[in-house]
XYZ file of C-alpha atoms in Angstrom:
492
model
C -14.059 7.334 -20.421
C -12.101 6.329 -23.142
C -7.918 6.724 -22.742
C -5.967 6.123 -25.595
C -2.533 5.371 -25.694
C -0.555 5.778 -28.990
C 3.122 5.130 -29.726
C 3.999 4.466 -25.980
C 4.015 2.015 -23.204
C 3.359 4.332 -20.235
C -0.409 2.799 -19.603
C 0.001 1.951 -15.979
C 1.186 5.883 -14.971
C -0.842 7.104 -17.374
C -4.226 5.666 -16.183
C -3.434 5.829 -12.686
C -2.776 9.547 -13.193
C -6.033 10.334 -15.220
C -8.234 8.304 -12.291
C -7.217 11.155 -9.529
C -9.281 13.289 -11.387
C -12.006 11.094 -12.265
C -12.313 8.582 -9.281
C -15.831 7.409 -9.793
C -15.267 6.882 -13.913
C -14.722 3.190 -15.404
C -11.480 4.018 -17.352
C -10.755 2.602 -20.942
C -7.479 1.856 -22.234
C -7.321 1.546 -26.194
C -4.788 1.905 -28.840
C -7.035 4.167 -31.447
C -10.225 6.178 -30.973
C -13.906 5.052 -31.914
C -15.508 7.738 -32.342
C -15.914 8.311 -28.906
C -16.676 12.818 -27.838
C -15.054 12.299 -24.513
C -11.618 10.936 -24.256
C -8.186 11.407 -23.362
C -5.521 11.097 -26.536
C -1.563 10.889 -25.290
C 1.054 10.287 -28.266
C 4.293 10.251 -28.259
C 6.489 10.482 -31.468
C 9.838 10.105 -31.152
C 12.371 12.180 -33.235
C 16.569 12.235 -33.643
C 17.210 14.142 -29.936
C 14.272 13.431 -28.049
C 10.705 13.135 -28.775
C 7.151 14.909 -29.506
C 4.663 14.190 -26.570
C 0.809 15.236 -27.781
C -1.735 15.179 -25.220
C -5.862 15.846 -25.905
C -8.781 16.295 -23.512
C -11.833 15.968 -24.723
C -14.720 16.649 -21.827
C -17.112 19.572 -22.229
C -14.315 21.286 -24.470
C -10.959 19.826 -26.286
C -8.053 21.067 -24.976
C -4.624 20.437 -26.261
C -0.922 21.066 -26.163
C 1.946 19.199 -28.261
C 5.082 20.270 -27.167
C 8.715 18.680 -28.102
C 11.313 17.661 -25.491
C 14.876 16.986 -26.356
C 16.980 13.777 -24.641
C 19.422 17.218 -23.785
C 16.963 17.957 -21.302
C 16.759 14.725 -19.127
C 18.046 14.410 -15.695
C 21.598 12.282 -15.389
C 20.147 9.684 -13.998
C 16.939 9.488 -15.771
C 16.599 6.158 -18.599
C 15.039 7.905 -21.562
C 11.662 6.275 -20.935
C 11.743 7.425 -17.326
C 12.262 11.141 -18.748
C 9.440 11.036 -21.674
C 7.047 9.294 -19.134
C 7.486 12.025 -16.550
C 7.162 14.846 -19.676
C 3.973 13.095 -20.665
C 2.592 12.616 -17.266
C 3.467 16.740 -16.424
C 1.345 17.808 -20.050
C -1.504 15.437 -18.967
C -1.343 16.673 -15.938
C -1.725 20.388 -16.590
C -4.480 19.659 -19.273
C -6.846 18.096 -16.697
C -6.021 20.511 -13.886
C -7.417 22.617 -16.271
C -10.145 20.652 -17.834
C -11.500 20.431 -13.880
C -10.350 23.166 -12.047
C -8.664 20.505 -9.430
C -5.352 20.421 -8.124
C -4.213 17.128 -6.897
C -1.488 18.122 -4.558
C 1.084 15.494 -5.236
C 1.295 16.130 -9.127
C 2.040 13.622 -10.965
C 3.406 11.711 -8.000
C 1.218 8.251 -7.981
C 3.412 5.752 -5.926
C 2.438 4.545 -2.463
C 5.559 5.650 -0.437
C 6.408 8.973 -1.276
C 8.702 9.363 2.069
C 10.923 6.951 0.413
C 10.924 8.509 -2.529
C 12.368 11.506 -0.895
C 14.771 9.946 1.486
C 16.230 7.864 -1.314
C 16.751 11.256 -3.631
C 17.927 13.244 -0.660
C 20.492 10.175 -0.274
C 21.643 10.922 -4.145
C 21.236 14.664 -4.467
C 20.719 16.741 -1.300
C 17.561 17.891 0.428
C 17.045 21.335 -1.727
C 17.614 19.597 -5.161
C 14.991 17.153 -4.245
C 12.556 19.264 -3.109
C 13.553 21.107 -6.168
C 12.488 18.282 -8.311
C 9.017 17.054 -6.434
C 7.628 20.928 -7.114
C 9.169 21.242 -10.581
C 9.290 17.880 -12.208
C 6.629 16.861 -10.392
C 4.455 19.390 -9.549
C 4.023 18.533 -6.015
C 2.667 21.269 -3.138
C 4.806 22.912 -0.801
C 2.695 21.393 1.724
C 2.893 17.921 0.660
C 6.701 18.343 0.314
C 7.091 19.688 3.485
C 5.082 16.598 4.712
C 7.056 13.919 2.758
C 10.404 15.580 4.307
C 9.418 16.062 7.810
C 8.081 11.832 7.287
C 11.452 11.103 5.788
C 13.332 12.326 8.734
C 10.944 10.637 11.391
C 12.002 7.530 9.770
C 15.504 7.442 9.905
C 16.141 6.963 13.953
C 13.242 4.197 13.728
C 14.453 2.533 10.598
C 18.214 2.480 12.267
C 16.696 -0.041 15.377
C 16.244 -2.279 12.520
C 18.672 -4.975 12.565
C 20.109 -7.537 10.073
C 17.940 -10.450 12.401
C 14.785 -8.182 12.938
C 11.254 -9.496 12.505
C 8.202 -8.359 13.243
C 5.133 -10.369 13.766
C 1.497 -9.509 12.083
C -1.493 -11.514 13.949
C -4.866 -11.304 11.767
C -7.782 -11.425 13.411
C -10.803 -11.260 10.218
C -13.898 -10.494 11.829
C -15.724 -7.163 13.034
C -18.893 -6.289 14.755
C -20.518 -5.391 11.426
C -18.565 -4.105 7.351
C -18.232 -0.478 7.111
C -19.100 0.815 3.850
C -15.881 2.089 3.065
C -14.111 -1.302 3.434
C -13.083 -4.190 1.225
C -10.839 -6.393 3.986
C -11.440 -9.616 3.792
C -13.299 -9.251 7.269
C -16.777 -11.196 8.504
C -19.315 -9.678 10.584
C -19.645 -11.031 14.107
C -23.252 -12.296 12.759
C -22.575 -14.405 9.925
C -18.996 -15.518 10.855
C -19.992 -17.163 15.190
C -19.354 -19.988 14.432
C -16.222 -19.996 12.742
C -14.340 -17.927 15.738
C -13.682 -20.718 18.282
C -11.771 -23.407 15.214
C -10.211 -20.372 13.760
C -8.568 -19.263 16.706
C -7.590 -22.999 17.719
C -5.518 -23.240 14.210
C -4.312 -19.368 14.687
C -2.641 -20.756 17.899
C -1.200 -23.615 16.116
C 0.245 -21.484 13.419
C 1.765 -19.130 15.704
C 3.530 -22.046 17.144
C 4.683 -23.236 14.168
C 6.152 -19.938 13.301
C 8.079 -19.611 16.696
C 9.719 -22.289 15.986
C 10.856 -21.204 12.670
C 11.790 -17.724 14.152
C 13.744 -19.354 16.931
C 15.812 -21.806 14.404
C 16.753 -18.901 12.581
C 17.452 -17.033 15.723
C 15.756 -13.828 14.714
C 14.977 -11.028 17.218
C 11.330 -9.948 17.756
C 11.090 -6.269 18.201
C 7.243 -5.561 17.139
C 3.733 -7.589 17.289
C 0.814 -6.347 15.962
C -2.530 -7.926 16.127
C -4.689 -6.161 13.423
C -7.370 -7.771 11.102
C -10.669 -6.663 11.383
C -10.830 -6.035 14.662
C -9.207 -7.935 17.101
C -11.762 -7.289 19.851
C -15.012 -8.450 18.075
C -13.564 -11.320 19.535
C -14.594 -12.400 23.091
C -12.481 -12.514 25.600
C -11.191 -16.076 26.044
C -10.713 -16.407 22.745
C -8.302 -13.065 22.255
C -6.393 -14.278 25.423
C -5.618 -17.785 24.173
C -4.262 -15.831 20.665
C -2.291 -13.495 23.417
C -1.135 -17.002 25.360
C 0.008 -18.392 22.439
C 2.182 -15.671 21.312
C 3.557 -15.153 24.401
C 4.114 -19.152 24.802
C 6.031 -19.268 21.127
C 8.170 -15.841 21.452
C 10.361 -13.701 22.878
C 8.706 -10.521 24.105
C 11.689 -8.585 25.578
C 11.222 -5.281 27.164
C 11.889 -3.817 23.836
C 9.671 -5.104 21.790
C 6.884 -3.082 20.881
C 2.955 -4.723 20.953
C -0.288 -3.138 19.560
C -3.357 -4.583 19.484
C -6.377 -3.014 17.595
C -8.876 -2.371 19.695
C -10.453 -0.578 16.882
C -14.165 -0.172 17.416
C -15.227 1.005 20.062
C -18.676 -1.193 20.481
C -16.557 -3.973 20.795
C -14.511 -2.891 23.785
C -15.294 -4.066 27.375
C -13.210 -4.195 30.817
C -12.683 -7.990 30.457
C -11.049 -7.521 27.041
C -8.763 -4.408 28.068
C -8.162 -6.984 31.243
C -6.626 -9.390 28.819
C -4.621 -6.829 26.672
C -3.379 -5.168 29.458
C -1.974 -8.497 30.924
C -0.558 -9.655 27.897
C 1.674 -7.040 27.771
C 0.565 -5.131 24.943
C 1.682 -1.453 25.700
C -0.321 0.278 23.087
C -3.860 -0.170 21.512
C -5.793 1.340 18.682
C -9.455 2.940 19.358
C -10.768 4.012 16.478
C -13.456 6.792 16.092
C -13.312 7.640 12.181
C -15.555 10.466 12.704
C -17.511 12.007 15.729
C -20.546 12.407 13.865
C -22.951 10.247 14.533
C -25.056 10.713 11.323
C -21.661 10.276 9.004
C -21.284 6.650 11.462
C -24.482 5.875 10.712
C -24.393 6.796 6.803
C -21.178 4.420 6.934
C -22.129 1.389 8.634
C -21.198 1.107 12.149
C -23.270 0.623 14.792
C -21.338 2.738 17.732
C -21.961 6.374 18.451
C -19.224 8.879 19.416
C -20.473 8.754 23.163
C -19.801 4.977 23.269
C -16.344 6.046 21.514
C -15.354 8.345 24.406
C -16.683 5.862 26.936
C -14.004 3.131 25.549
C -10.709 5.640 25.514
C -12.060 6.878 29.283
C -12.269 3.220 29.993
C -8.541 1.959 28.164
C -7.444 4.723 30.049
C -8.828 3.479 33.578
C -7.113 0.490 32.871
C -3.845 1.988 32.632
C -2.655 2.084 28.890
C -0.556 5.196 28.048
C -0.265 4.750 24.637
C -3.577 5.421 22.402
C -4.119 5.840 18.993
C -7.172 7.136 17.094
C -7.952 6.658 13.431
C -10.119 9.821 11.334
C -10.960 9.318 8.257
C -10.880 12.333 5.573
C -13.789 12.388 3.085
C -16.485 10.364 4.661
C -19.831 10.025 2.490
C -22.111 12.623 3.992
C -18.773 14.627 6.097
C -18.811 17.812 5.845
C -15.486 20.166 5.888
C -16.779 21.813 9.338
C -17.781 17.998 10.649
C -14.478 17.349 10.410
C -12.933 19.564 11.646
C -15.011 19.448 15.179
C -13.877 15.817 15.284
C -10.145 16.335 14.692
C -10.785 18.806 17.811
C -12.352 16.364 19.741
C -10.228 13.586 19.646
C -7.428 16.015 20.578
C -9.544 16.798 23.670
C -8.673 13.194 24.592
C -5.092 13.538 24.212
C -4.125 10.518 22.449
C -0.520 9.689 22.223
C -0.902 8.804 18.643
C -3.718 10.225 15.602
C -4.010 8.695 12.263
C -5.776 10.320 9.906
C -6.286 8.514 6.736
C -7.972 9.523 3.052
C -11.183 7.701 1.835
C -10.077 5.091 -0.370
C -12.830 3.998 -2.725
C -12.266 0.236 -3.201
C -13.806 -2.030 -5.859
C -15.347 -4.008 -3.749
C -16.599 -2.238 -0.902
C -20.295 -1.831 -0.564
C -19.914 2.569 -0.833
C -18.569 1.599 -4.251
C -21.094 -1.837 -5.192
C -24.131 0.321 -4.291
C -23.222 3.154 -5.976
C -23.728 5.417 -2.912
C -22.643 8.968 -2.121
C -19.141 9.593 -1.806
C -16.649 12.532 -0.259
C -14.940 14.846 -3.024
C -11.266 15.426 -3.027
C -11.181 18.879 -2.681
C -12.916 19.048 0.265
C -10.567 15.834 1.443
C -7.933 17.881 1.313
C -9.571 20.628 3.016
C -9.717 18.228 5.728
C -5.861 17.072 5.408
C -4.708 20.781 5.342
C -6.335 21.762 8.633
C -5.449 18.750 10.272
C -2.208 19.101 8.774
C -1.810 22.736 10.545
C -3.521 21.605 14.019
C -2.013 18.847 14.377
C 1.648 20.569 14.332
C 0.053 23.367 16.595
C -0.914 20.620 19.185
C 2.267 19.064 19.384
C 1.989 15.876 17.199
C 4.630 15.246 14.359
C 3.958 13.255 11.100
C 6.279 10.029 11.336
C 4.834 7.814 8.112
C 2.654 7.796 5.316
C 1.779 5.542 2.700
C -0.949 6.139 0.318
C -3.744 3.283 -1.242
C -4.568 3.166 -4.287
C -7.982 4.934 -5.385
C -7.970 7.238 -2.287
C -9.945 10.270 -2.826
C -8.007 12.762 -4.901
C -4.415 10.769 -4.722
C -4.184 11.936 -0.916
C -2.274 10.578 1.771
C -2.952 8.392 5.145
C -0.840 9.948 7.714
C 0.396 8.539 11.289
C 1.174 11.511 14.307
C 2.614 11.353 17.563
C 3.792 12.933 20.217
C 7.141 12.586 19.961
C 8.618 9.684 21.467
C 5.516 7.516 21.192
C 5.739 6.286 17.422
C 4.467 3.249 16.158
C 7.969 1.811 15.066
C 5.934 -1.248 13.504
C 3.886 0.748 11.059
C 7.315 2.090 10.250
C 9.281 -1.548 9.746
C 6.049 -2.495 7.332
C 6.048 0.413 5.495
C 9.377 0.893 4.401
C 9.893 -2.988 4.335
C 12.894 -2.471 6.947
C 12.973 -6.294 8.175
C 11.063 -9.934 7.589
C 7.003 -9.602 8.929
C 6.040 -12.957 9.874
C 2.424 -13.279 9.884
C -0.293 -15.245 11.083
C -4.112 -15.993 10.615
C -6.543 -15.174 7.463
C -5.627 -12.508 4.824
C -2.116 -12.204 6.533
C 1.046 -11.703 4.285
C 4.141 -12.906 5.463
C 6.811 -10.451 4.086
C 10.633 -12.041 4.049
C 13.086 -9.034 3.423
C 16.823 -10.649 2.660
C 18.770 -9.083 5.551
C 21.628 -8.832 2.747
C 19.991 -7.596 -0.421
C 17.203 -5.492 -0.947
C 15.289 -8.930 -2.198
C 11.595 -9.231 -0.603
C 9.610 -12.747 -1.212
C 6.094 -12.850 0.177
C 4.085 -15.862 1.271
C 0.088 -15.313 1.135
C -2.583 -17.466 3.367
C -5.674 -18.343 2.587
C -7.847 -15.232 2.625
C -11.570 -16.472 3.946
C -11.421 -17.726 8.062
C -13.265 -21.031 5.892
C -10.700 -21.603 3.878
C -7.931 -20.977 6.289
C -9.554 -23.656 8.266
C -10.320 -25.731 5.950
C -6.910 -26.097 3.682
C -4.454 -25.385 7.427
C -1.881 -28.305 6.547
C -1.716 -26.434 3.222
C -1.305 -23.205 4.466
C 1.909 -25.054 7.273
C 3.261 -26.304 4.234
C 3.451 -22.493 2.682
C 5.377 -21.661 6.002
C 8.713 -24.022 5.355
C 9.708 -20.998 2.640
C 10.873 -19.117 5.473
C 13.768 -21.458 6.153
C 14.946 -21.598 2.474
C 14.604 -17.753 2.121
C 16.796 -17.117 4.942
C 19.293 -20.116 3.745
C 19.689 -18.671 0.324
C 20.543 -15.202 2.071
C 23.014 -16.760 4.552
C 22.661 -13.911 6.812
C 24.468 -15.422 9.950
């Protein structure tokens, strides 16, 4: 599909706003038409007090509205580009809700924190002006506003433990029993990846003591680990204790300080691994279902069934770990609305402390997307996200972040509940980029926040386990940033 752009520079919005309607379309940016029958025209035209915005649809039928908007109009604190891109953005809007019969329930709103977005604004103008202005400036659903508030006011208590010498730390473990179809980590299969576990995790270890010793020089207080990836357990045992060793050897894990590991599929859990999680200290753990239908885990790629899913939380449990999450996923290929719903019900049967239900994101370069095969709609996504939305504040849970991807079916949301008192505080810290993440291993970003500016720096490793292990003195050399960061910020 062709989208042209004329007389403006709002591209980025623009496209990003036209793919939550069209998800599985290549999108074309141009300055001037080529003949093309279907293609989306905006145009903007600026006049003496304001400017005349013009946008055309051209599908199955043209549609089209021109409509002028005076600089009298804009909001106090809106720049005048911020104003005519939000005017243009609301007409294109409108146009393809009606050119598809779709609603995308955040509007116009494309950005990946929208919790911020509405803490911030409450901050400036009050919580009923800012509600005000996500439903009428940017046509955003009671329900999602409702959702974005409630988040916003989770937050704060979490987002107050963060102190001026926080950190977290991120451990990345890259490998899984087999890829999902849905997925475009950086993550190797068990099968081709063997033999590259044991020197990986020998130069993890080494990395993690390198960074203790930066984090101790700088005296900075550890109050979250998280060991993610992947999936931590496709590891064996030995090897995911000396990771757990190591950290334990090169920081300070007070009482306080809260540790997840992903234990996230549940073929690759086992006593012996639990054994070692258990002992390490890690107080919560991550089993992830995605769906309880085993022809949708099947159609997807993973090789566990929803009977070997309940075995694993009966079995964490047994081992004494009061702190649980499980992941869903909304819009699964092959899911149905029904399917769903009979999963979110049985994973509340378990009574997990924590539920995380996330939106289908379609990435570029995940096989679902490569291969062309069949993929969940976003009405019937948010179906999914409405009901669990409604259940899930029946049954006692509370919505305490949200961030959204980019690409996810229909511009929905990924949501984390919890019974209260049992939020993740690190998913928290990351998201709304609270204090310095120090992280370790393949793929992992290490994210320095200035503890006296809003200033955030980021330090990438290699992404492949082969090139991690192959350019490591590199990768050390990366790590010495850290010290002039936190020099130039003179936080002491």
């Amino acid at each position: 599909m062709k989208l042209i752009i004329i007389n403006h520079t709002y591209h980025y919005e623009t496209e990003n706003l036209v793919r939550v309607f069209f998800p599985n379309e290549k999108i074309e940016t141009v300055r001037e038409n080529d003949g093309s029958l279907r293609f989306i025209e905006t145009k903007l035209e600026k006049t003496s007090g304001g400017a005349v915005i013009s946008v055309k649809v051209s599908l199955d039928t043209v549609l089209h509205e021109e409509k002028e908007f005076p600089l009298s109009e804009k909001l106090f604190d809106d720049t005048e580009d911020s104003f005519f891109e939000r005017k243009l953005a609301g007409l294109l809007f409108n146009l393809l809700k009606m050119a598809t019969g779709y609603t995308p329930p955040w509007g116009i709103l494309t950005g990946v924190r929208p919790a911020k977005l509405m803490t911030n604004l409450c901050a400036k103008w009050g919580e009923e002006r800012t509600k005000e202005y996500f439903s009428n400036e940017l046509f955003v659903s009671d329900e999602k506003i409702r959702l974005a508030s409630f988040v916003s006011k989770k937050e704060q208590p979490i987002i107050k433990k963060s102190k001026k010498d926080s950190f977290s730390l991120y451990v990345s473990i890259p490998f899984c029993p087999t890829r999902c179809s849905y997925c475009s980590f950086v993550s190797h299969s068990n099968e081709s990846a063997k033999k590259l576990m044991e020197p990986y995790v020998r130069l993890l270890c080494r990395e993690l003591e390198e960074t203790g010793k930066i984090a101790k020089k700088l005296s900075l207080k550890l109050e979250s680990v998280y060991f993610g990836g992947g999936t931590p357990t496709a590891l064996s045992a030995p090897l995911l204790k000396k990771i757990t060793d190591s950290v334990a050897d090169n920081f300070n894990i007070t009482e306080n300080c809260e540790y997840t590991i992903e234990a996230g599929r549940p073929d690759s859990v086992d006593d012996e691994k639990l054994e070692v999680i258990k002992n390490c200290g890690a107080g919560r753990i991550s089993i992830n279902p995605q769906t309880f239908s085993d022809s949708v885990l099947e159609a997807i790629g993973r090789r566990h069934t929803s009977a070997m899913t309940e075995k694993a939380i009966l079995m964490a449990r047994e081992h004494g770990f009061k702190n649980i999450n499980m992941d869903l996923i909304a819009g699964l290929p092959t899911d149905t609305f029904e399917s769903f719903c009979r999963t979110l019900l049985k994973t509340l049967s378990f009574e997990p402390e924590n539920i995380t239900v996330h939106t289908l994101a379609l990435k570029r370069s995940s096989n679902l997307v490569t291969e062309e095969k069949e993929k969940g709609s976003a009405a019937e996504a948010q179906k999914m996200l409405s009901f669990a939305f409604e259940t899930l504040f029946k049954a006692g849970y509370e919505p305490y972040y949200m961030y959204r991807q980019s690409k996810c079916l229909g511009n929905l949301e990924n949501v984390g509940w919890a019974k209260r008192g049992f939020e993740c505080r690190y998913n928290v810290y990351m998201m709304e980029e609270c204090h310095t993440v120090l992280a370790c291993g393949a793929g992992a970003v290490t994210k320095l926040r200035s503890p006296v500016s809003p200033d955030i720096e980021r330090i990438f490793n290699f992404k492949y386990p082969y090139e991690y292990i192959d350019r490591f003195d590199e990768l050390l050399q990366r790590k010495k940033r850290i010290l002039e960061f936190y020099r130039i910020s003179d936080y002491k």
